[in-house]
GROMACS .gro file of C-alpha atoms in nm:
model
  471
    1MET     CA    1   0.024   0.013   0.024
    2TYR     CA    2   0.289   0.226   0.139
    3SER     CA    3   0.467   0.125  -0.169
    4LEU     CA    4   0.149   0.202  -0.422
    5LYS     CA    5   0.070   0.532  -0.258
    6HIS     CA    6   0.419   0.717  -0.268
    7LEU     CA    7   0.456   0.563  -0.639
    8ASN     CA    8   0.087   0.725  -0.728
    9LYS     CA    9   0.226   1.073  -0.546
   10THR     CA   10   0.568   1.044  -0.737
   11THR     CA   11   0.361   1.044  -1.030
   12ASN     CA   12   0.166   1.365  -0.972
   13VAL     CA   13   0.451   1.516  -0.865
   14ASN     CA   14   0.603   1.417  -1.200
   15LYS     CA   15   0.275   1.540  -1.413
   16THR     CA   16   0.276   1.852  -1.275
   17ASN     CA   17   0.665   1.895  -1.282
   18ASN     CA   18   0.534   1.834  -1.638
   19ASN     CA   19   0.260   2.049  -1.713
   20ASN     CA   20   0.482   2.353  -1.565
   21ASN     CA   21   0.715   2.275  -1.782
   22VAL     CA   22   0.478   2.361  -2.129
   23ASN     CA   23   0.350   2.610  -1.960
   24VAL     CA   24   0.664   2.783  -1.946
   25LEU     CA   25   0.694   2.632  -2.335
   26LYS     CA   26   0.395   2.740  -2.421
   27ASP     CA   27   0.469   3.132  -2.300
   28PHE     CA   28   0.818   3.128  -2.363
   29LYS     CA   29   0.597   2.995  -2.798
   30ALA     CA   30   0.363   3.268  -2.750
   31GLU     CA   31   0.699   3.531  -2.635
   32ALA     CA   32   0.918   3.396  -2.957
   33GLY     CA   33   0.572   3.435  -3.170
   34LYS     CA   34   0.532   3.766  -3.059
   35ALA     CA   35   0.940   3.872  -3.126
   36LYS     CA   36   0.864   3.621  -3.507
   37SER     CA   37   0.578   3.880  -3.566
   38ALA     CA   38   0.747   4.190  -3.488
   39LYS     CA   39   1.049   4.110  -3.706
   40GLN     CA   40   0.777   3.972  -3.935
   41GLY     CA   41   0.655   4.363  -3.978
   42ASN     CA   42   0.396   4.305  -3.785
   43ASP     CA   43   0.411   4.454  -3.433
   44PRO     CA   44   0.121   4.750  -3.390
   45GLN     CA   45   0.420   4.966  -3.297
   46ILE     CA   46   0.492   5.082  -3.649
   47TYR     CA   47   0.070   5.175  -3.721
   48VAL     CA   48   0.170   5.349  -3.396
   49VAL     CA   49   0.432   5.533  -3.540
   50PHE     CA   50   0.230   5.626  -3.880
   51ILE     CA   51  -0.042   5.708  -3.698
   52SER     CA   52   0.151   5.986  -3.556
   53LEU     CA   53   0.334   6.170  -3.808
   54LEU     CA   54   0.035   6.165  -4.060
   55LEU     CA   55  -0.129   6.355  -3.751
   56ASP     CA   56   0.222   6.538  -3.798
   57LEU     CA   57   0.216   6.622  -4.138
   58LEU     CA   58  -0.126   6.722  -4.202
   59ALA     CA   59   0.046   7.006  -3.902
   60PHE     CA   60   0.301   7.095  -4.035
   61THR     CA   61   0.151   7.137  -4.408
   62ILE     CA   62  -0.142   7.352  -4.327
   63ILE     CA   63   0.068   7.603  -4.281
   64LEU     CA   64   0.262   7.625  -4.648
   65PRO     CA   65   0.014   7.721  -4.891
   66LEU     CA   66  -0.054   8.056  -4.618
   67LEU     CA   67   0.241   8.196  -4.591
   68PRO     CA   68   0.206   8.422  -4.889
   69SER     CA   69  -0.112   8.562  -4.654
   70LEU     CA   70   0.041   8.548  -4.309
   71LEU     CA   71   0.360   8.779  -4.442
   72GLU     CA   72   0.115   9.040  -4.617
   73TYR     CA   73  -0.117   9.039  -4.277
   74PHE     CA   74   0.208   9.164  -4.040
   75LYS     CA   75   0.358   9.365  -4.348
   76GLN     CA   76   0.041   9.508  -4.222
   77ASN     CA   77  -0.021   9.520  -3.948
   78ASP     CA   78   0.409   9.465  -3.782
   79ASN     CA   79   0.571   9.751  -3.792
   80SER     CA   80   0.808   9.678  -3.550
   81VAL     CA   81   1.169   9.753  -3.587
   82PHE     CA   82   1.247   9.358  -3.650
   83TYR     CA   83   1.016   9.305  -3.966
   84ARG     CA   84   1.190   9.585  -4.169
   85VAL     CA   85   1.539   9.488  -4.070
   86LEU     CA   86   1.381   9.146  -4.253
   87THR     CA   87   1.196   9.256  -4.464
   88GLN     CA   88   1.532   9.513  -4.643
   89SER     CA   89   1.745   9.249  -4.641
   90MET     CA   90   1.509   8.984  -4.790
   91GLN     CA   91   1.447   9.297  -5.071
   92LYS     CA   92   1.855   9.335  -5.119
   93PHE     CA   93   1.871   8.982  -5.192
   94GLN     CA   94   1.553   9.007  -5.434
   95GLN     CA   95   1.728   9.276  -5.646
   96LEU     CA   96   2.033   9.100  -5.617
   97VAL     CA   97   1.898   8.769  -5.749
   98GLY     CA   98   1.698   8.949  -6.025
   99ALA     CA   99   1.394   8.838  -5.936
  100PRO     CA  100   1.077   8.938  -5.974
  101GLU     CA  101   0.892   9.199  -5.711
  102ARG     CA  102   0.579   8.986  -5.714
  103PHE     CA  103   0.797   8.646  -5.580
  104ASN     CA  104   0.960   8.876  -5.304
  105SER     CA  105   0.678   8.680  -5.058
  106VAL     CA  106   0.786   8.346  -5.205
  107LEU     CA  107   1.227   8.400  -5.146
  108PHE     CA  108   1.065   8.543  -4.775
  109GLY     CA  109   0.913   8.166  -4.738
  110GLY     CA  110   1.230   8.000  -4.874
  111PHE     CA  111   1.409   8.224  -4.602
  112LEU     CA  112   1.151   8.104  -4.361
  113GLY     CA  113   1.177   7.715  -4.448
  114SER     CA  114   1.609   7.772  -4.495
  115MET     CA  115   1.552   7.789  -4.125
  116PHE     CA  116   1.347   7.558  -4.064
  117SER     CA  117   1.572   7.322  -4.164
  118PHE     CA  118   1.906   7.428  -4.025
  119LEU     CA  119   1.718   7.372  -3.723
  120GLN     CA  120   1.672   7.033  -3.813
  121PHE     CA  121   1.951   6.952  -3.866
  122LEU     CA  122   2.083   7.033  -3.522
  123ALA     CA  123   1.838   6.875  -3.299
  124SER     CA  124   1.809   6.569  -3.522
  125PRO     CA  125   2.174   6.412  -3.459
  126ILE     CA  126   2.089   6.536  -3.089
  127VAL     CA  127   1.808   6.403  -3.017
  128GLY     CA  128   1.865   6.074  -3.260
  129GLY     CA  129   2.185   6.022  -2.997
  130LEU     CA  130   1.980   6.231  -2.717
  131SER     CA  131   1.700   5.867  -2.719
  132ASP     CA  132   2.007   5.583  -2.789
  133TYR     CA  133   2.043   5.621  -2.429
  134TYR     CA  134   1.693   5.713  -2.288
  135GLY     CA  135   1.490   5.545  -2.478
  136ARG     CA  136   1.286   5.687  -2.850
  137ARG     CA  137   0.920   5.697  -2.607
  138PRO     CA  138   1.033   6.003  -2.367
  139VAL     CA  139   1.227   6.200  -2.606
  140LEU     CA  140   0.917   6.134  -2.877
  141ILE     CA  141   0.689   6.299  -2.599
  142CYS     CA  142   0.958   6.627  -2.564
  143CYS     CA  143   0.959   6.688  -2.901
  144ALA     CA  144   0.484   6.631  -3.010
  145SER     CA  145   0.449   6.874  -2.696
  146GLY     CA  146   0.815   7.127  -2.877
  147ILE     CA  147   0.534   7.121  -3.142
  148ALA     CA  148   0.217   7.214  -3.003
  149LEU     CA  149   0.336   7.491  -2.851
  150SER     CA  150   0.492   7.559  -3.170
  151TYR     CA  151   0.196   7.626  -3.282
  152PHE     CA  152   0.010   7.697  -2.996
  153LEU     CA  153   0.257   7.976  -3.015
  154TRP     CA  154   0.138   8.099  -3.410
  155ALA     CA  155  -0.232   8.161  -3.255
  156LEU     CA  156  -0.100   8.387  -3.018
  157SER     CA  157   0.177   8.576  -3.261
  158ARG     CA  158  -0.010   8.899  -3.312
  159ASN     CA  159   0.364   9.026  -3.472
  160PHE     CA  160   0.634   8.870  -3.667
  161ALA     CA  161   0.875   8.784  -3.411
  162LEU     CA  162   0.613   8.615  -3.223
  163PHE     CA  163   0.590   8.432  -3.548
  164VAL     CA  164   0.986   8.339  -3.635
  165LEU     CA  165   0.991   8.249  -3.207
  166SER     CA  166   0.775   7.958  -3.330
  167ARG     CA  167   0.901   7.826  -3.601
  168PHE     CA  168   1.217   7.836  -3.450
  169ILE     CA  169   1.064   7.661  -3.128
  170GLY     CA  170   0.912   7.391  -3.478
  171GLY     CA  171   1.229   7.259  -3.620
  172ILE     CA  172   1.356   7.239  -3.286
  173SER     CA  173   1.146   7.043  -3.205
  174LYS     CA  174   1.112   6.865  -3.581
  175GLY     CA  175   1.368   6.539  -3.474
  176ASN     CA  176   1.025   6.318  -3.454
  177ILE     CA  177   1.109   6.247  -3.816
  178SER     CA  178   1.402   6.010  -3.727
  179LEU     CA  179   1.284   5.922  -3.452
  180ALA     CA  180   0.991   5.736  -3.598
  181MET     CA  181   1.236   5.536  -3.829
  182SER     CA  182   1.452   5.423  -3.530
  183ILE     CA  183   1.172   5.273  -3.435
  184ILE     CA  184   1.037   5.089  -3.687
  185THR     CA  185   1.437   5.011  -3.705
  186ASP     CA  186   1.400   4.800  -3.350
  187VAL     CA  187   1.100   4.576  -3.409
  188SER     CA  188   1.136   4.482  -3.793
  189SER     CA  189   1.415   4.298  -3.894
  190GLU     CA  190   1.614   4.409  -4.210
  191LYS     CA  191   1.411   4.159  -4.481
  192THR     CA  192   1.101   4.364  -4.337
  193ARG     CA  193   1.214   4.756  -4.290
  194SER     CA  194   1.109   4.889  -4.609
  195ARG     CA  195   0.802   4.843  -4.510
  196GLY     CA  196   0.743   5.055  -4.239
  197MET     CA  197   0.982   5.237  -4.379
  198ALA     CA  198   0.781   5.273  -4.694
  199LEU     CA  199   0.458   5.376  -4.455
  200VAL     CA  200   0.652   5.756  -4.349
  201GLY     CA  201   0.640   5.792  -4.753
  202ILE     CA  202   0.286   5.710  -4.729
  203ALA     CA  203   0.256   5.911  -4.438
  204PHE     CA  204   0.498   6.189  -4.573
  205SER     CA  205   0.253   6.211  -4.953
  206LEU     CA  206  -0.070   6.199  -4.713
  207GLY     CA  207   0.060   6.467  -4.545
  208PHE     CA  208   0.164   6.695  -4.868
  209ILE     CA  209  -0.150   6.603  -5.063
  210PHE     CA  210  -0.408   6.694  -4.800
  211GLY     CA  211  -0.244   6.925  -4.480
  212PRO     CA  212  -0.174   7.211  -4.830
  213MET     CA  213  -0.592   7.166  -4.952
  214ILE     CA  214  -0.751   7.251  -4.581
  215GLY     CA  215  -0.451   7.519  -4.607
  216ALA     CA  216  -0.600   7.615  -4.963
  217PHE     CA  217  -0.886   7.647  -4.791
  218PHE     CA  218  -0.861   7.910  -4.488
  219ALA     CA  219  -0.617   8.090  -4.760
  220ILE     CA  220  -0.948   8.125  -4.976
  221PHE     CA  221  -1.073   8.343  -4.770
  222ALA     CA  222  -0.727   8.504  -4.565
  223ASN     CA  223  -0.758   8.810  -4.714
  224LYS     CA  224  -1.178   8.919  -4.684
  225ASN     CA  225  -1.151   8.912  -4.321
  226ALA     CA  226  -1.063   9.180  -4.097
  227GLY     CA  227  -0.808   9.043  -3.787
  228PRO     CA  228  -0.539   8.819  -3.699
  229TRP     CA  229  -0.767   8.487  -3.914
  230PHE     CA  230  -0.461   8.280  -3.959
  231VAL     CA  231  -0.615   8.174  -3.502
  232SER     CA  232  -0.849   7.924  -3.704
  233PRO     CA  233  -0.547   7.742  -3.904
  234SER     CA  234  -0.277   7.745  -3.596
  235LEU     CA  235  -0.570   7.576  -3.387
  236LEU     CA  236  -0.660   7.339  -3.616
  237ALA     CA  237  -0.287   7.289  -3.619
  238PHE     CA  238  -0.265   7.289  -3.219
  239THR     CA  239  -0.526   6.979  -3.210
  240LEU     CA  240  -0.393   6.779  -3.452
  241ALA     CA  241  -0.055   6.869  -3.288
  242ILE     CA  242  -0.228   6.741  -2.955
  243GLY     CA  243  -0.385   6.444  -3.132
  244ASP     CA  244  -0.004   6.360  -3.263
  245LEU     CA  245   0.002   6.448  -2.878
  246LEU     CA  246  -0.181   6.136  -2.709
  247VAL     CA  247  -0.095   5.914  -2.914
  248LEU     CA  248   0.208   5.829  -2.865
  249LEU     CA  249   0.101   5.879  -2.509
  250PHE     CA  250  -0.151   5.588  -2.517
  251CYS     CA  251  -0.036   5.412  -2.777
  252LEU     CA  252   0.329   5.405  -2.808
  253ARG     CA  253   0.535   5.096  -2.605
  254GLU     CA  254   0.969   5.224  -2.524
  255THR     CA  255   1.055   4.959  -2.798
  256LEU     CA  256   1.471   5.056  -2.709
  257PRO     CA  257   1.566   4.803  -2.423
  258LYS     CA  258   1.743   4.986  -2.127
  259GLU     CA  259   2.021   4.677  -2.181
  260LYS     CA  260   2.039   4.853  -2.610
  261ARG     CA  261   2.090   5.149  -2.459
  262ILE     CA  262   2.393   5.324  -2.420
  263LYS     CA  263   2.599   5.366  -2.128
  264GLN     CA  264   2.624   5.733  -2.072
  265ILE     CA  265   2.613   6.089  -2.296
  266SER     CA  266   3.031   6.256  -2.381
  267SER     CA  267   3.088   6.592  -2.466
  268SER     CA  268   3.307   6.454  -2.635
  269LEU     CA  269   2.969   6.322  -2.817
  270SER     CA  270   2.847   6.589  -2.788
  271TRP     CA  271   3.053   6.764  -2.988
  272GLN     CA  272   3.044   6.549  -3.315
  273LEU     CA  273   2.665   6.510  -3.338
  274LEU     CA  274   2.664   6.899  -3.402
  275ASN     CA  275   3.020   6.968  -3.637
  276ILE     CA  276   2.943   6.960  -3.950
  277THR     CA  277   3.284   6.794  -4.062
  278SER     CA  278   3.162   6.505  -3.711
  279ILE     CA  279   2.856   6.432  -3.920
  280PHE     CA  280   2.900   6.412  -4.260
  281ARG     CA  281   3.130   6.148  -4.200
  282PHE     CA  282   2.958   5.977  -3.917
  283SER     CA  283   3.218   6.010  -3.590
  284ALA     CA  284   3.000   5.949  -3.347
  285MET     CA  285   2.941   5.623  -3.481
  286LYS     CA  286   3.214   5.380  -3.254
  287ASN     CA  287   3.306   5.031  -3.286
  288VAL     CA  288   3.160   5.036  -3.599
  289SER     CA  289   3.395   4.803  -3.894
  290LYS     CA  290   3.592   5.044  -4.134
  291LYS     CA  291   3.374   4.880  -4.440
  292GLN     CA  292   3.032   4.982  -4.250
  293MET     CA  293   3.181   5.327  -4.227
  294ASN     CA  294   3.227   5.374  -4.551
  295ALA     CA  295   2.900   5.286  -4.632
  296LEU     CA  296   2.759   5.538  -4.390
  297GLN     CA  297   2.986   5.804  -4.559
  298ILE     CA  298   2.943   5.728  -4.897
  299ILE     CA  299   2.495   5.709  -4.827
  300GLY     CA  300   2.496   6.005  -4.688
  301LEU     CA  301   2.685   6.222  -4.862
  302ILE     CA  302   2.496   6.101  -5.142
  303TYR     CA  303   2.162   6.178  -4.964
  304PHE     CA  304   2.279   6.536  -4.890
  305ILE     CA  305   2.408   6.622  -5.263
  306TYR     CA  306   2.064   6.387  -5.393
  307LEU     CA  307   1.841   6.597  -5.173
  308PHE     CA  308   1.991   6.975  -5.212
  309LEU     CA  309   1.935   6.925  -5.597
  310TYR     CA  310   1.602   6.844  -5.556
  311SER     CA  311   1.467   7.106  -5.267
  312ALA     CA  312   1.663   7.416  -5.497
  313LEU     CA  313   1.356   7.198  -5.790
  314GLU     CA  314   1.098   7.175  -5.476
  315PHE     CA  315   1.147   7.522  -5.411
  316THR     CA  316   1.166   7.791  -5.819
  317VAL     CA  317   0.980   7.495  -5.971
  318THR     CA  318   0.680   7.700  -5.855
  319PHE     CA  319   0.839   7.985  -6.030
  320LEU     CA  320   0.893   7.898  -6.345
  321MET     CA  321   0.561   7.777  -6.330
  322TYR     CA  322   0.385   8.131  -6.309
  323HIS     CA  323   0.635   8.303  -6.527
  324LYS     CA  324   0.710   8.134  -6.802
  325PHE     CA  325   0.310   7.925  -6.805
  326GLY     CA  326   0.120   8.196  -6.671
  327TYR     CA  327  -0.005   7.916  -6.450
  328THR     CA  328  -0.191   8.024  -6.122
  329SER     CA  329  -0.205   7.900  -5.756
  330MET     CA  330  -0.492   7.614  -5.810
  331ASP     CA  331  -0.315   7.520  -6.152
  332GLN     CA  332   0.045   7.456  -5.960
  333ALA     CA  333  -0.165   7.299  -5.638
  334LYS     CA  334  -0.313   7.045  -5.915
  335MET     CA  335   0.026   6.926  -6.050
  336PHE     CA  336   0.146   6.841  -5.685
  337LEU     CA  337  -0.157   6.691  -5.554
  338THR     CA  338  -0.146   6.499  -5.899
  339THR     CA  339   0.242   6.430  -5.775
  340GLY     CA  340   0.129   6.315  -5.433
  341VAL     CA  341  -0.160   6.057  -5.577
  342ILE     CA  342   0.151   5.868  -5.786
  343MET     CA  343   0.351   5.892  -5.503
  344THR     CA  344   0.101   5.779  -5.206
  345LEU     CA  345  -0.040   5.465  -5.470
  346LEU     CA  346   0.343   5.403  -5.588
  347GLN     CA  347   0.503   5.392  -5.149
  348GLY     CA  348   0.180   5.169  -5.086
  349SER     CA  349   0.196   4.885  -5.318
  350VAL     CA  350   0.542   4.906  -5.489
  351VAL     CA  351   0.809   5.079  -5.252
  352ARG     CA  352   0.684   4.905  -4.918
  353ASN     CA  353   0.667   4.525  -5.044
  354ILE     CA  354   1.017   4.598  -5.210
  355PRO     CA  355   1.277   4.250  -5.130
  356GLU     CA  356   1.604   4.318  -4.943
  357ALA     CA  357   1.854   4.284  -5.186
  358LYS     CA  358   1.659   4.483  -5.429
  359VAL     CA  359   1.631   4.775  -5.195
  360LYS     CA  360   2.001   4.859  -5.390
  361ASN     CA  361   1.850   4.899  -5.734
  362HIS     CA  362   1.561   5.050  -5.700
  363ALA     CA  363   1.719   5.351  -5.508
  364VAL     CA  364   2.027   5.378  -5.778
  365GLY     CA  365   1.725   5.386  -6.039
  366SER     CA  366   1.520   5.632  -5.831
  367LEU     CA  367   1.800   5.862  -5.865
  368TYR     CA  368   1.863   5.792  -6.244
  369LEU     CA  369   1.525   5.807  -6.276
  370LEU     CA  370   1.551   6.277  -6.176
  371VAL     CA  371   1.818   6.306  -6.367
  372PRO     CA  372   1.609   6.341  -6.705
  373ALA     CA  373   1.303   6.451  -6.482
  374PHE     CA  374   1.485   6.755  -6.423
  375ILE     CA  375   1.567   6.771  -6.804
  376PHE     CA  376   1.216   6.747  -6.906
  377VAL     CA  377   1.153   7.043  -6.603
  378GLY     CA  378   1.417   7.250  -6.739
  379MET     CA  379   1.374   7.256  -7.175
  380ALA     CA  380   0.922   7.228  -7.130
  381SER     CA  381   0.750   7.452  -7.403
  382SER     CA  382   0.428   7.271  -7.315
  383THR     CA  383   0.259   7.177  -7.004
  384TRP     CA  384   0.269   6.772  -7.174
  385LEU     CA  385   0.631   6.814  -7.121
  386LEU     CA  386   0.619   6.997  -6.765
  387ALA     CA  387   0.369   6.722  -6.645
  388THR     CA  388   0.637   6.472  -6.829
  389GLY     CA  389   0.886   6.604  -6.534
  390MET     CA  390   0.721   6.613  -6.263
  391ILE     CA  391   0.542   6.229  -6.294
  392LEU     CA  392   0.921   6.090  -6.353
  393TYR     CA  393   0.996   6.339  -6.041
  394ALA     CA  394   0.711   6.175  -5.821
  395ILE     CA  395   0.834   5.823  -5.968
  396SER     CA  396   1.184   5.943  -5.789
  397THR     CA  397   1.035   6.082  -5.472
  398ALA     CA  398   0.831   5.729  -5.423
  399PHE     CA  399   1.196   5.511  -5.461
  400THR     CA  400   1.447   5.711  -5.360
  401VAL     CA  401   1.497   5.887  -4.946
  402THR     CA  402   1.276   5.587  -4.897
  403CYS     CA  403   1.495   5.308  -5.009
  404LEU     CA  404   1.835   5.558  -4.900
  405THR     CA  405   1.644   5.561  -4.536
  406THR     CA  406   1.634   5.132  -4.560
  407LEU     CA  407   1.959   5.106  -4.648
  408VAL     CA  408   2.153   5.342  -4.312
  409SER     CA  409   1.931   5.179  -4.090
  410LYS     CA  410   2.117   4.838  -4.142
  411TYR     CA  411   2.440   5.003  -4.052
  412GLY     CA  412   2.575   5.029  -3.671
  413ASN     CA  413   2.491   4.852  -3.274
  414ASP     CA  414   2.172   4.868  -3.171
  415ASP     CA  415   2.210   5.180  -2.961
  416GLN     CA  416   2.345   5.363  -3.267
  417LYS     CA  417   2.011   5.335  -3.493
  418GLY     CA  418   1.864   5.689  -3.324
  419SER     CA  419   2.230   5.878  -3.438
  420VAL     CA  420   2.258   5.651  -3.733
  421LEU     CA  421   1.935   5.766  -3.842
  422GLY     CA  422   1.943   6.092  -3.683
  423ILE     CA  423   2.249   6.228  -3.804
  424PHE     CA  424   2.055   6.045  -4.192
  425ARG     CA  425   1.811   6.321  -4.123
  426SER     CA  426   2.042   6.565  -4.062
  427LEU     CA  427   2.243   6.581  -4.372
  428GLY     CA  428   1.875   6.596  -4.637
  429ALA     CA  429   1.782   6.846  -4.335
  430LEU     CA  430   2.120   7.080  -4.434
  431ALA     CA  431   2.123   6.984  -4.756
  432ARG     CA  432   1.701   7.184  -4.770
  433SER     CA  433   1.810   7.472  -4.556
  434LEU     CA  434   2.088   7.544  -4.840
  435GLY     CA  435   1.892   7.396  -5.098
  436PRO     CA  436   1.685   7.644  -5.200
  437ILE     CA  437   1.898   7.919  -5.139
  438ALA     CA  438   2.137   7.803  -5.443
  439GLY     CA  439   1.818   7.682  -5.710
  440SER     CA  440   1.694   8.099  -5.618
  441ILE     CA  441   1.998   8.227  -5.701
  442ALA     CA  442   2.077   7.994  -6.029
  443PHE     CA  443   1.734   8.042  -6.066
  444TRP     CA  444   1.712   8.407  -6.123
  445CYS     CA  445   2.076   8.472  -6.247
  446LEU     CA  446   2.155   8.177  -6.487
  447GLY     CA  447   1.824   8.088  -6.620
  448SER     CA  448   1.557   7.862  -6.547
  449LYS     CA  449   1.615   7.583  -6.807
  450PHE     CA  450   2.020   7.567  -6.721
  451THR     CA  451   1.887   7.641  -6.386
  452TYR     CA  452   1.705   7.259  -6.438
  453VAL     CA  453   1.963   7.034  -6.671
  454MET     CA  454   2.277   7.095  -6.522
  455GLY     CA  455   2.143   6.996  -6.140
  456GLY     CA  456   1.948   6.658  -6.423
  457LEU     CA  457   2.363   6.622  -6.489
  458LEU     CA  458   2.487   6.633  -6.150
  459LEU     CA  459   2.227   6.384  -6.051
  460ILE     CA  460   2.418   6.155  -6.241
  461ILE     CA  461   2.789   6.214  -5.965
  462PRO     CA  462   2.504   6.074  -5.674
  463SER     CA  463   2.390   5.824  -5.866
  464TRP     CA  464   2.655   5.698  -6.062
  465ALA     CA  465   2.854   5.686  -5.710
  466LEU     CA  466   2.591   5.517  -5.542
  467GLN     CA  467   2.570   5.184  -5.806
  468ARG     CA  468   2.981   5.203  -5.731
  469THR     CA  469   2.956   5.095  -5.341
  470GLN     CA  470   2.939   4.780  -5.269
  471LEU     CA  471   2.702   4.756  -5.014
   0.00000   0.00000   0.00000
């Protein structure tokens, strides 16, 4: 009896242990399944990032069509020394390059855009480095808070100085784009990363389609209403920014565990994230092989040259459409709407499904495609040739930034992804701050045909360099 009881007891214990082992194994498999699912690109954080970026970009682009009317408002209502000095400086630049006076507001808007991009250039690598130390979530929430504050200040601005301050705070806070890419890198594998990066491109395309349309609606009534008419669009942008902040607070989880973060931020690292030469050399990256460092530097330089030339066309094509073809603001809006729809469709279908092995080939092809796009726009003497150039421009845009970002995101250790993508975005922001200035000077001093044809030919250099590089 005793032996039988003992045997039963032992059997029950073994069963319990086996059940416990099975449960542990099930839990392990479940966790492994979640990790595998995340690495297959199904992590819900990717869609949280997409919604956050879409809200952010809708708010950001509302102001774009309003800039001429905003500048006119401050011209009539601001007699401060600050505004007069800036206006006089802009008039001197307009006279220097030979641009007609009617384009003063466009040049002024370009100055504000260049300032905004330059601030992004300063902020992006620092924000990326901080996220490698503190984690993605708290730094991204700080950025979103700064962006919301900038729109609130815009709503309060009754003089140009406060408006510029609002743009300054917005520019400094715009490291959120590189952080969004870092989060996607954290939760996806190299094979599925292009899918997540394509969602960033889709958010950009949708933002730049619908945001300016919303802004244009407000622009229609801008000159018909007395007083600070821009309060409504600025409060709408503020509301969207608050929505973005709430999404991050309640839906975003931390994607960079503490054990994968850098242990400290040194003063030398801070300097390397601010120094222009160090940024081009990716000097902040430590413990990276020489081959990886060379690849980072080449991709970064290619990205800078591409966006420098690209932003010059993007900014001055407004002059071309008005000056050469007599396009109204609505005609231009239709053209940009067409290109935006093309980009969205391509990014939502083709780009997000590019296999890892073919990402570089698509990047090279899209860079080469921009060469005839520039040449067609420059040589255009009819609307159909201009439209052909702009469609090629849209197709190229749909692929290039997403593919280059996917390429660069695979380099660096887990605790360096924020810095890598921050530096990468910083190079793009520097290009966007300088491109419109160089483009304006070339357009008015050398002519549109020479500017675009030469820009197209220069794009052969980064295209060829990327094609030759072993990645």
